[in-house]
XYZ file of C-alpha atoms in Angstrom:
699
model
C 15.145 143.935 126.323
C 18.300 145.940 125.795
C 18.987 144.304 122.455
C 15.452 145.029 121.403
C 15.792 148.670 122.294
C 18.772 149.055 119.969
C 17.404 146.993 117.098
C 15.872 149.566 114.707
C 19.063 151.618 114.394
C 21.153 148.466 114.245
C 19.030 146.987 111.459
C 19.359 150.081 109.298
C 23.111 149.631 109.165
C 24.794 147.505 106.527
C 24.512 143.918 107.747
C 27.803 142.775 106.324
C 30.307 140.194 107.458
C 32.101 142.999 109.250
C 29.066 143.417 111.492
C 28.582 139.669 111.911
C 32.081 138.134 111.773
C 32.282 134.490 110.838
C 34.372 132.150 112.964
C 37.763 132.217 111.293
C 39.864 129.287 110.115
C 37.029 126.772 109.930
C 37.167 123.698 107.763
C 34.142 122.771 105.671
C 33.050 120.240 108.266
C 33.457 122.766 111.074
C 31.449 125.358 109.174
C 28.615 122.884 108.725
C 28.767 121.957 112.397
C 28.584 125.644 113.337
C 25.541 126.119 111.105
C 23.882 123.026 112.536
C 24.422 124.176 116.125
C 23.286 127.710 115.349
C 20.072 126.664 113.570
C 19.258 124.127 116.290
C 19.737 126.798 118.946
C 17.370 129.165 117.154
C 14.690 126.489 116.886
C 15.093 125.556 120.534
C 14.857 129.146 121.752
C 12.169 130.553 119.467
C 9.864 127.676 118.432
C 7.902 127.976 121.671
C 7.618 131.739 121.231
C 5.293 131.633 118.219
C 2.108 131.687 120.304
C 3.565 134.378 122.571
C 4.132 136.734 119.629
C 1.379 139.337 119.058
C -1.228 138.121 116.591
C -0.310 140.814 114.059
C 3.259 139.420 113.771
C 2.535 135.777 114.516
C 2.365 134.675 110.870
C 5.669 136.388 110.031
C 7.244 134.829 113.102
C 5.930 131.361 112.226
C 7.030 131.655 108.596
C 10.611 132.508 109.556
C 10.762 129.615 112.023
C 9.610 127.224 109.267
C 12.381 128.481 106.985
C 14.954 127.865 109.712
C 13.582 124.347 110.198
C 14.156 123.535 106.509
C 17.648 125.085 106.699
C 18.427 122.942 109.732
C 17.350 119.778 107.878
C 19.438 120.779 104.853
C 22.551 121.437 106.982
C 22.152 118.074 108.737
C 22.004 116.363 105.335
C 25.062 118.262 104.056
C 27.087 117.079 107.051
C 26.641 113.539 105.829
C 27.827 114.359 102.300
C 31.529 113.890 101.570
C 32.795 116.764 99.392
C 35.202 115.093 96.983
C 35.876 118.485 95.441
C 35.451 121.750 97.295
C 32.858 123.879 95.507
C 33.563 127.555 96.161
C 29.954 128.536 95.432
C 28.597 126.130 98.032
C 31.043 127.390 100.668
C 30.127 131.005 99.894
C 26.419 130.174 100.207
C 27.024 128.469 103.534
C 28.767 131.570 104.852
C 25.919 133.730 103.647
C 23.565 131.303 105.352
C 25.381 131.940 108.627
C 24.766 135.679 108.213
C 21.109 135.037 107.406
C 20.686 133.030 110.606
C 22.374 135.776 112.595
C 19.996 138.397 111.192
C 17.047 136.104 111.868
C 18.159 135.673 115.470
C 18.243 139.447 116.015
C 14.798 139.953 114.492
C 13.183 137.056 116.374
C 14.773 138.203 119.623
C 13.516 141.736 119.007
C 9.936 140.566 118.478
C 10.095 138.218 121.455
C 11.487 140.832 123.864
C 9.533 143.894 122.750
C 6.235 144.947 124.267
C 3.005 144.437 122.364
C 2.254 148.115 121.942
C 5.770 148.891 120.709
C 5.415 146.172 118.064
C 1.986 147.516 117.167
C 3.407 151.006 116.618
C 6.133 149.552 114.361
C 3.975 146.929 112.675
C 4.834 148.048 109.123
C 8.592 148.372 109.598
C 8.931 145.051 111.445
C 6.908 143.283 108.763
C 9.310 144.850 106.277
C 12.274 143.341 108.118
C 10.695 139.884 107.921
C 10.137 140.424 104.191
C 13.793 141.470 103.752
C 14.902 138.176 105.279
C 12.540 136.294 103.005
C 14.119 137.945 99.971
C 17.603 137.130 101.256
C 16.866 133.418 101.627
C 15.215 133.416 98.198
C 18.356 134.849 96.539
C 20.620 132.550 98.539
C 18.722 129.421 97.488
C 18.740 130.593 93.868
C 22.533 130.793 93.953
C 23.035 127.531 95.869
C 23.857 124.715 93.353
C 21.528 122.046 94.733
C 22.564 119.454 92.157
C 26.150 119.530 93.380
C 25.147 119.214 97.024
C 24.145 115.542 96.680
C 21.225 115.993 99.042
C 18.741 113.171 99.692
C 15.660 113.420 97.495
C 13.236 114.294 100.310
C 15.533 117.036 101.639
C 16.109 118.395 98.153
C 12.352 118.599 97.613
C 11.899 120.553 100.832
C 14.640 123.034 99.838
C 13.147 123.431 96.352
C 9.712 124.035 97.837
C 11.175 126.669 100.219
C 12.894 128.397 97.282
C 9.658 128.567 95.277
C 7.614 129.802 98.248
C 10.194 132.474 99.082
C 10.042 133.766 95.524
C 6.258 134.021 95.601
C 5.914 135.475 99.085
C 4.823 139.057 99.523
C 5.025 141.590 102.319
C 2.660 140.386 105.067
C 0.995 143.135 107.100
C -1.927 142.131 109.287
C -4.885 144.401 108.522
C -6.298 143.978 112.032
C -2.976 145.189 113.413
C -3.274 148.293 111.261
C -6.779 148.953 112.573
C -5.584 148.576 116.156
C -2.698 150.944 115.511
C -5.132 153.534 114.189
C -7.342 152.991 117.216
C -4.356 153.587 119.523
C -3.700 156.939 117.861
C -7.411 157.737 118.032
C -7.404 157.385 121.823
C -4.486 159.799 121.982
C -6.280 162.323 119.786
C -9.298 162.092 122.091
C -7.167 163.191 125.041
C -5.647 165.870 122.828
C -9.134 167.262 122.262
C -9.934 167.153 125.972
C -12.197 164.096 125.742
C -11.677 160.921 127.754
C -12.126 157.646 125.793
C -14.988 155.444 126.931
C -14.139 152.594 129.269
C -15.755 150.033 126.939
C -13.541 151.081 124.043
C -10.421 150.887 126.197
C -11.430 147.476 127.533
C -11.991 146.152 124.018
C -8.625 147.483 122.840
C -6.363 146.492 125.712
C -8.030 143.381 127.138
C -9.964 141.731 124.313
C -7.712 142.579 121.358
C -4.194 142.881 122.795
C -4.703 140.497 125.732
C -3.207 142.931 128.250
C -5.022 141.311 131.128
C -3.645 142.668 134.401
C -1.626 145.310 136.186
C 1.666 143.511 135.575
C 1.083 143.498 131.816
C 0.408 147.232 131.907
C 3.609 147.838 133.834
C 5.602 145.907 131.218
C 4.150 148.068 128.451
C 4.794 151.324 130.305
C 8.355 150.456 131.310
C 9.286 149.338 127.801
C 8.005 152.535 126.184
C 9.752 154.656 128.827
C 12.974 152.791 128.128
C 12.720 153.674 124.445
C 12.151 157.346 125.288
C 15.292 157.452 127.439
C 17.526 155.355 125.171
C 16.808 157.080 121.853
C 18.262 160.591 121.808
C 15.918 162.318 119.387
C 16.201 159.411 116.931
C 12.894 157.712 117.548
C 9.628 157.090 115.754
C 6.991 157.913 116.955
C 8.314 161.095 118.530
C 8.946 161.425 122.249
C 5.870 163.600 122.595
C 3.640 160.902 121.121
C 5.295 158.125 123.119
C 4.822 160.085 126.341
C 1.181 160.452 125.375
C 0.880 156.694 124.931
C 2.547 156.070 128.306
C 0.066 158.421 129.979
C -2.800 156.698 128.147
C -1.703 153.224 129.278
C -1.229 154.411 132.846
C -4.748 155.850 132.898
C -6.205 152.675 131.379
C -4.383 150.557 133.963
C -6.294 152.222 136.808
C -9.572 152.575 134.960
C -9.758 148.957 133.779
C -8.119 147.015 136.589
C -8.609 149.408 139.485
C -6.848 147.750 142.405
C -7.905 144.152 141.806
C -4.252 143.004 141.768
C -3.240 145.304 144.579
C -2.380 142.545 147.045
C -0.055 140.713 144.689
C 1.502 143.882 143.342
C 2.031 145.357 146.774
C 3.392 142.130 148.159
C 5.991 141.855 145.408
C 6.983 145.500 145.836
C 7.245 145.161 149.590
C 9.576 142.167 149.360
C 11.703 143.983 146.829
C 11.931 147.022 149.110
C 12.939 144.953 152.117
C 15.575 143.207 150.029
C 16.924 146.564 148.855
C 17.164 147.867 152.403
C 19.051 144.782 153.550
C 21.274 144.449 150.497
C 22.149 148.137 150.625
C 23.516 147.863 154.164
C 25.363 144.626 153.422
C 26.802 145.760 150.110
C 28.000 149.070 151.495
C 29.801 147.193 154.237
C 31.513 144.512 152.176
C 31.546 145.785 148.568
C 34.099 148.266 147.284
C 32.568 150.607 144.735
C 34.801 151.035 141.655
C 36.544 154.395 141.737
C 35.283 155.332 138.269
C 31.693 155.013 139.522
C 32.215 157.606 142.273
C 31.757 161.344 141.871
C 35.067 163.212 142.341
C 33.213 165.826 144.409
C 31.006 163.793 146.752
C 33.060 160.553 146.529
C 29.748 158.676 146.435
C 28.442 156.419 143.689
C 26.932 158.585 140.965
C 23.168 158.410 140.493
C 23.027 160.659 137.446
C 26.517 160.994 135.882
C 26.964 163.978 133.582
C 29.893 165.322 131.547
C 31.038 168.957 131.774
C 32.800 170.931 129.048
C 36.254 169.715 130.133
C 35.256 166.090 129.546
C 35.189 165.170 133.247
C 32.235 163.257 134.699
C 30.457 164.188 137.932
C 27.163 163.415 139.619
C 24.582 165.959 138.432
C 23.570 167.108 141.917
C 27.157 167.652 143.090
C 28.399 169.493 140.003
C 25.233 171.630 139.850
C 25.855 172.833 143.400
C 29.538 173.398 142.611
C 28.711 175.506 139.568
C 26.544 177.838 141.659
C 29.720 179.526 142.905
C 32.467 178.379 140.558
C 33.256 178.585 136.866
C 36.069 176.001 136.827
C 36.216 172.218 136.637
C 36.739 170.826 140.181
C 39.105 168.096 138.990
C 41.251 169.869 136.396
C 40.875 173.495 137.445
C 40.161 174.457 133.821
C 37.589 177.141 133.081
C 34.216 175.763 132.042
C 33.451 176.957 128.514
C 29.726 176.440 129.104
C 27.456 175.139 131.869
C 25.665 172.480 129.839
C 25.599 169.062 131.521
C 25.523 166.115 129.115
C 24.175 162.811 130.536
C 26.822 160.070 130.543
C 24.437 157.247 129.671
C 27.092 154.561 128.980
C 28.560 155.073 132.455
C 25.095 155.143 133.998
C 24.289 151.800 132.372
C 27.589 150.332 133.596
C 26.800 151.455 137.146
C 23.319 149.966 136.887
C 24.670 146.608 135.685
C 27.321 146.555 138.396
C 24.702 147.282 141.063
C 22.449 144.516 139.751
C 25.363 142.065 139.732
C 26.251 142.937 143.328
C 22.708 143.119 144.688
C 22.905 146.848 145.398
C 19.843 149.081 145.220
C 20.158 151.650 142.448
C 17.214 153.961 141.769
C 18.559 156.927 139.842
C 15.155 158.256 138.947
C 14.108 158.944 142.531
C 16.208 162.094 142.775
C 15.733 165.749 142.105
C 17.727 165.473 138.906
C 16.554 162.636 136.698
C 18.270 161.985 133.416
C 14.941 161.113 131.850
C 13.155 164.252 133.014
C 14.620 166.391 130.262
C 13.108 164.045 127.699
C 9.722 164.241 129.418
C 9.814 168.013 129.839
C 10.617 168.540 126.171
C 7.733 166.384 125.035
C 4.876 167.328 127.381
C 1.764 167.704 125.267
C -1.899 168.383 125.872
C -2.652 164.681 125.476
C -0.106 163.825 128.182
C -1.504 166.548 130.429
C -5.105 165.411 130.033
C -4.293 161.719 130.489
C -2.149 162.469 133.536
C -4.899 164.633 135.020
C -7.418 161.825 134.529
C -5.034 159.312 136.108
C -4.383 161.537 139.105
C -8.141 161.909 139.548
C -8.487 158.126 139.881
C -5.599 157.977 142.363
C -6.971 160.825 144.466
C -10.321 159.056 144.621
C -8.645 155.924 145.946
C -6.603 157.889 148.487
C -9.780 159.527 149.750
C -12.263 156.666 149.608
C -10.391 153.405 148.980
C -9.580 150.549 151.323
C -6.403 150.824 153.405
C -4.583 148.604 150.937
C -5.906 150.581 147.974
C -4.640 153.776 149.592
C -1.208 152.216 149.970
C -1.105 151.238 146.303
C -2.334 154.692 145.277
C 0.481 156.281 147.307
C 2.964 154.017 145.546
C 1.627 155.009 142.132
C 1.738 158.717 143.007
C 5.303 158.194 144.189
C 6.214 156.664 140.819
C 4.246 159.177 138.764
C 5.889 162.093 140.592
C 9.283 160.883 139.371
C 8.445 161.407 135.716
C 8.872 165.185 135.578
C 7.932 168.564 136.959
C 4.731 168.673 134.924
C 3.510 165.490 136.611
C 4.479 166.874 140.012
C 2.578 170.080 139.272
C -0.493 168.147 138.141
C -0.481 165.961 141.256
C -0.023 168.931 143.573
C -2.854 170.864 141.957
C -5.185 167.882 142.401
C -5.046 168.255 146.194
C -3.205 165.017 146.907
C -0.885 166.406 149.617
C -3.471 166.483 152.463
C -4.382 162.876 151.637
C -0.745 161.760 151.668
C -0.272 163.548 154.978
C -2.895 161.290 156.538
C -0.907 158.210 155.504
C 2.288 159.471 157.149
C 0.976 158.310 160.512
C -0.109 154.902 159.184
C 0.828 151.807 161.159
C 1.505 150.092 157.829
C 5.239 150.487 157.128
C 4.758 150.250 153.362
C 1.989 152.865 153.347
C 4.128 155.245 155.386
C 7.180 154.714 153.191
C 5.216 155.244 149.985
C 3.555 158.395 151.259
C 6.736 160.057 152.580
C 8.609 159.198 149.372
C 5.733 160.576 147.292
C 5.900 163.725 149.419
C 9.653 163.937 148.756
C 9.204 163.604 144.998
C 6.437 166.206 144.980
C 8.475 168.664 147.054
C 11.063 168.966 144.289
C 8.578 171.210 142.471
C 8.755 174.662 144.099
C 5.017 175.355 144.216
C 4.475 172.037 145.967
C 6.843 173.134 148.723
C 4.384 175.882 149.630
C 1.464 173.474 149.346
C 3.126 171.076 151.791
C 3.902 173.824 154.287
C 0.357 175.220 153.983
C -1.301 171.928 154.938
C -1.932 172.055 158.666
C 0.128 169.493 160.532
C 1.972 168.252 157.433
C 5.398 169.496 158.518
C 4.881 167.975 161.941
C 3.880 164.651 160.369
C 7.066 164.650 158.263
C 9.124 165.370 161.378
C 7.415 162.472 163.170
C 8.368 160.108 160.336
C 11.928 161.399 160.605
C 11.961 160.621 164.329
C 9.914 157.437 164.552
C 9.517 156.112 160.989
C 8.922 152.374 160.655
C 11.788 151.813 158.193
C 15.219 153.291 157.533
C 14.051 154.246 154.052
C 11.119 156.209 155.474
C 13.283 158.111 157.964
C 15.888 158.951 155.330
C 13.273 160.141 152.849
C 11.738 162.311 155.569
C 15.163 163.908 156.072
C 15.450 164.420 152.313
C 11.997 166.039 152.306
C 13.047 168.499 155.010
C 16.198 169.206 153.002
C 14.057 169.943 149.942
C 11.671 172.184 151.899
C 14.533 174.038 153.607
C 15.701 175.298 150.218
C 13.034 178.004 150.626
C 14.439 180.602 153.025
C 11.147 181.535 154.678
C 10.526 177.907 155.700
C 13.839 177.409 157.508
C 12.778 178.899 160.827
C 9.523 176.926 160.915
C 11.337 173.660 160.168
C 13.962 174.290 162.842
C 11.330 175.096 165.427
C 9.419 171.899 164.790
C 9.828 169.722 167.868
C 12.539 167.107 167.518
C 13.340 167.887 163.877
C 16.927 169.067 164.334
C 17.612 166.387 166.961
C 16.370 163.709 164.570
C 18.487 165.084 161.723
C 21.522 165.066 164.012
C 20.781 161.475 164.989
C 20.587 160.473 161.333
C 23.946 162.125 160.653
C 25.438 160.028 163.429
C 23.721 156.684 162.802
C 22.230 156.728 159.306
C 23.316 155.043 156.102
C 25.645 157.029 153.804
C 22.663 158.318 151.841
C 20.800 159.216 155.024
C 23.820 161.017 156.461
C 24.136 163.028 153.265
C 20.499 164.149 153.270
C 20.517 164.952 156.975
C 23.740 166.960 157.019
C 22.657 168.895 153.930
C 19.352 169.716 155.629
C 21.277 170.961 158.673
C 23.442 173.052 156.372
C 20.373 174.659 154.804
C 18.883 175.393 158.221
C 22.185 176.951 159.329
C 21.870 179.652 156.685
C 19.025 181.169 158.742
C 20.713 183.229 161.475
C 18.008 182.746 164.100
C 18.401 178.955 163.931
C 21.891 179.112 165.428
C 20.753 178.827 169.055
C 18.427 175.954 168.182
C 21.272 174.112 166.461
C 23.460 174.485 169.539
C 20.783 173.444 172.023
C 19.856 170.359 169.997
C 23.421 169.032 169.904
C 23.752 169.494 166.150
C 27.101 171.285 166.527
C 28.763 168.250 168.108
C 27.342 166.018 165.398
C 28.597 168.316 162.637
C 32.088 168.303 164.168
C 31.996 164.487 164.173
C 30.823 164.547 160.545
C 34.012 166.370 159.534
C 35.720 162.993 159.751
C 33.306 161.425 157.241
C 34.456 162.050 153.654
C 30.948 161.665 152.284
C 29.482 164.578 154.278
C 32.491 166.542 155.539
C 32.125 169.267 152.920
C 28.545 170.123 153.923
C 29.374 169.760 157.637
C 32.203 172.286 157.315
C 29.908 174.620 155.397
C 27.276 174.438 158.145
C 29.887 175.093 160.850
C 31.217 178.074 158.870
C 27.740 179.586 159.052
C 27.125 178.732 162.701
C 30.388 180.281 163.916
C 29.388 183.649 162.448
C 27.240 184.025 165.575
C 29.152 184.601 168.850
C 27.270 181.811 170.583
C 27.972 179.529 167.645
C 31.681 180.366 167.647
C 31.807 179.657 171.367
C 30.023 176.319 170.962
C 32.300 175.180 168.114
C 35.381 176.435 169.957
C 34.433 174.304 172.953
C 34.394 171.174 170.792
C 37.676 169.431 171.457
C 38.282 168.134 167.932
C 36.761 170.963 165.900
C 40.003 172.783 165.059
C 42.006 169.636 164.353
C 39.366 168.220 162.033
C 38.937 171.486 160.161
C 42.711 171.633 159.764
C 42.810 168.063 158.501
C 40.109 168.925 156.002
C 42.275 171.738 154.668
C 44.897 169.088 154.015
C 42.809 166.324 152.435
C 39.412 167.764 151.524
C 37.872 168.627 148.185
C 38.479 172.159 146.820
C 35.121 173.242 148.159
C 35.712 171.397 151.420
C 39.001 173.257 151.920
C 37.192 176.505 151.191
C 34.558 175.741 153.820
C 37.165 174.664 156.379
C 39.320 177.784 156.107
C 36.143 179.913 156.226
C 35.068 178.191 159.443
C 38.502 178.713 161.044
C 38.533 182.381 160.042
C 35.087 183.028 161.532
C 36.065 181.019 164.597
C 38.969 183.397 165.217
C 36.799 186.445 164.636
C 33.983 185.452 166.963
C 35.387 182.852 169.331
C 37.549 185.067 171.507
C 41.252 185.063 172.338
C 41.353 181.529 173.718
C 39.832 180.086 170.571
C 42.184 182.139 168.386
C 45.163 180.752 170.284
C 43.846 177.232 169.754
C 43.573 177.851 166.005
C 46.983 179.528 165.779
C 48.655 176.632 167.563
C 47.129 174.001 165.271
C 49.997 171.877 163.818
C 50.971 172.600 160.201
C 48.206 175.142 159.739
C 50.676 177.808 158.597
C 52.005 175.631 155.772
C 48.481 174.585 154.826
C 47.466 178.227 154.598
C 50.484 179.043 152.463
C 49.582 176.174 150.125
C 45.955 177.276 149.949
C 47.019 180.821 149.038
C 48.442 179.478 145.784
C 46.312 176.405 144.968
C 42.874 177.065 146.462
C 39.738 178.380 144.811
C 39.385 182.147 144.480
C 37.265 182.359 147.616
C 39.520 179.991 149.514
C 42.535 182.171 148.704
C 40.732 185.256 149.991
C 39.768 183.487 153.205
C 43.279 182.137 153.666
C 44.741 185.611 153.234
C 42.329 187.052 155.795
C 43.151 184.271 158.263
C 46.865 184.837 157.722
C 46.458 188.499 158.599
C 44.692 187.461 161.781
C 47.791 185.408 162.561
C 50.055 188.352 161.851
C 48.240 190.350 164.510
C 48.586 187.492 166.951
C 51.566 187.436 169.286
C 51.683 183.654 169.004
C 51.923 183.820 165.250
C 54.629 186.459 165.348
C 56.573 184.175 167.669
C 56.958 181.552 164.985
C 57.925 184.137 162.416
C 55.021 183.603 160.000
C 54.896 185.949 157.019
C 52.598 186.312 154.062
C 53.791 186.478 150.508
C 53.570 189.848 148.802
C 50.820 188.754 146.441
C 48.695 187.424 149.262
C 48.773 190.566 151.378
C 46.908 192.336 148.633
C 43.827 190.260 149.480
C 40.948 192.126 151.147
C 40.983 192.075 154.917
C 37.343 191.224 155.395
C 34.882 189.355 153.220
C 31.460 187.911 153.739
C 31.155 184.190 154.332
C 29.806 182.755 151.074
C 26.559 180.872 150.812
C 28.063 177.603 149.616
């Protein structure tokens, strides 16, 4: 499929011997053997694919295969001819024949691997490519001196016949294919005008004419078109807006025509895949070392959506976006960012995807708040897409409300997938009233239904207005908390934590979330025992909740402080854990609780030594607030921490701007301490100019 996706641009380039290099240093016999093997391979691979080709390209496909068959017979006959004198023209023609076969392979592979609707949309151009190859073989056979080849009479007659037919052949474009293409655009225009195409017309088009007979076939069509949208950066025909309209049209037709007749098979295959992902993820993370280049320099985790900043460095989109909220420099180089534009690093993303597939590791980059494909969707949202999506959501809502238990599970899965495609889809789904229906599935005894519904809720919550809709549904927050505590699968519990993290981004919801019974305890448990992804979501949710002052006591009573101190030793979540502690210690009770943790000071100190720039900033902030609110005993404990003085001195010169201010303030605290004066600590002249008191930043 990947070769097919790149074909149109590739074909437009000059197909010279530079593009298709011939094997070097071959004798005449070796060249013939190479041609024989190549032509035989093409016939073996593609002869059985004639019937599988769409009817509107089947004749072109068959014609090219017949030409290759004649070429194969001719090459076999030439192998048996002894060249007493090397004819330069014959050798040149044989080399050109190699290039012809290479071009034919690319075109046949493209037709074989592409979806039916993609080929229908490009019916004219693909027919033109077949005609180009026909002209090439016609010219080649005109130049080839058949008399000097000493071919057997029957073979010579076949080659002559092929030459004559190639000369007479014309561009073949199936008229029925053209009518279908026009019909496809007509359906889109109907949605554009606010009218929904009739079910009989859609059935005739998809099922009777194109032989798209089931849910799986629809999925293939949708996924292929979506791949083209993502892979072609503005260089695509039809435009992204039209292609998104077609995707929405196919998705609607899938539910209208096939309903949930294949639901058992589809759901069964998905369920097995999910279970495999859950198992392989745990195993792979235990025994597989992720290449360093695949890890974000900030989070140290494998990047889901790698992007390039103005300095040329690559980071995960979520991590660098959070960094840029309070910084204007590159975390890795320290250089000032000329602009804040984030450019998707698609080659690296594809490498990560291939590596994950090779190692059996789950990799779902689209199921995040920042999807690399969302920008393409957002830029090309049209009225046709909106109307088709609205009609599709209506069918899904109906199944969630009135369908069988299995149909409801499939509908939740489809809403989960649809909610990944962009904020417009999430808005449309939320407005349709789907959230109360998903809430009812959160308590399902079916593990797959629960996992689909909580993940759909997570994807919907990324859209701000849906956050309010979720919180407004009576009992919905409690149901999410119950999944977090008692979810049937690890995936469900982790996605519940991620949902709370998403909801806690709204300040007014933080108190309500923290007060929900067992929510903070469950988040703390996930930080301690979850997978790396689960730990990350849980500790970030705790960080968000910590920014609400009144939640401090609840965090202490639930044991979250101890868990956050433990998390300081985990590189993947230490930065957020230190940030949460820096907020908690601003309250006297919080400072006392953190000060009573035996390893809090030592781990914060160690983070100042080995953490990320932001991690060091959070650590020194936490220590400063600990001294201010933790009392004399806690201050003594901080002052006596080994090597802290040298770490502070280093941070005064190499830390971020905020970290330097915090370090200077902490150093002044030490100056006023008798213990610090005893070791003769002084602050450099430049550092003493720092302000004595600053507000703890919202990191």
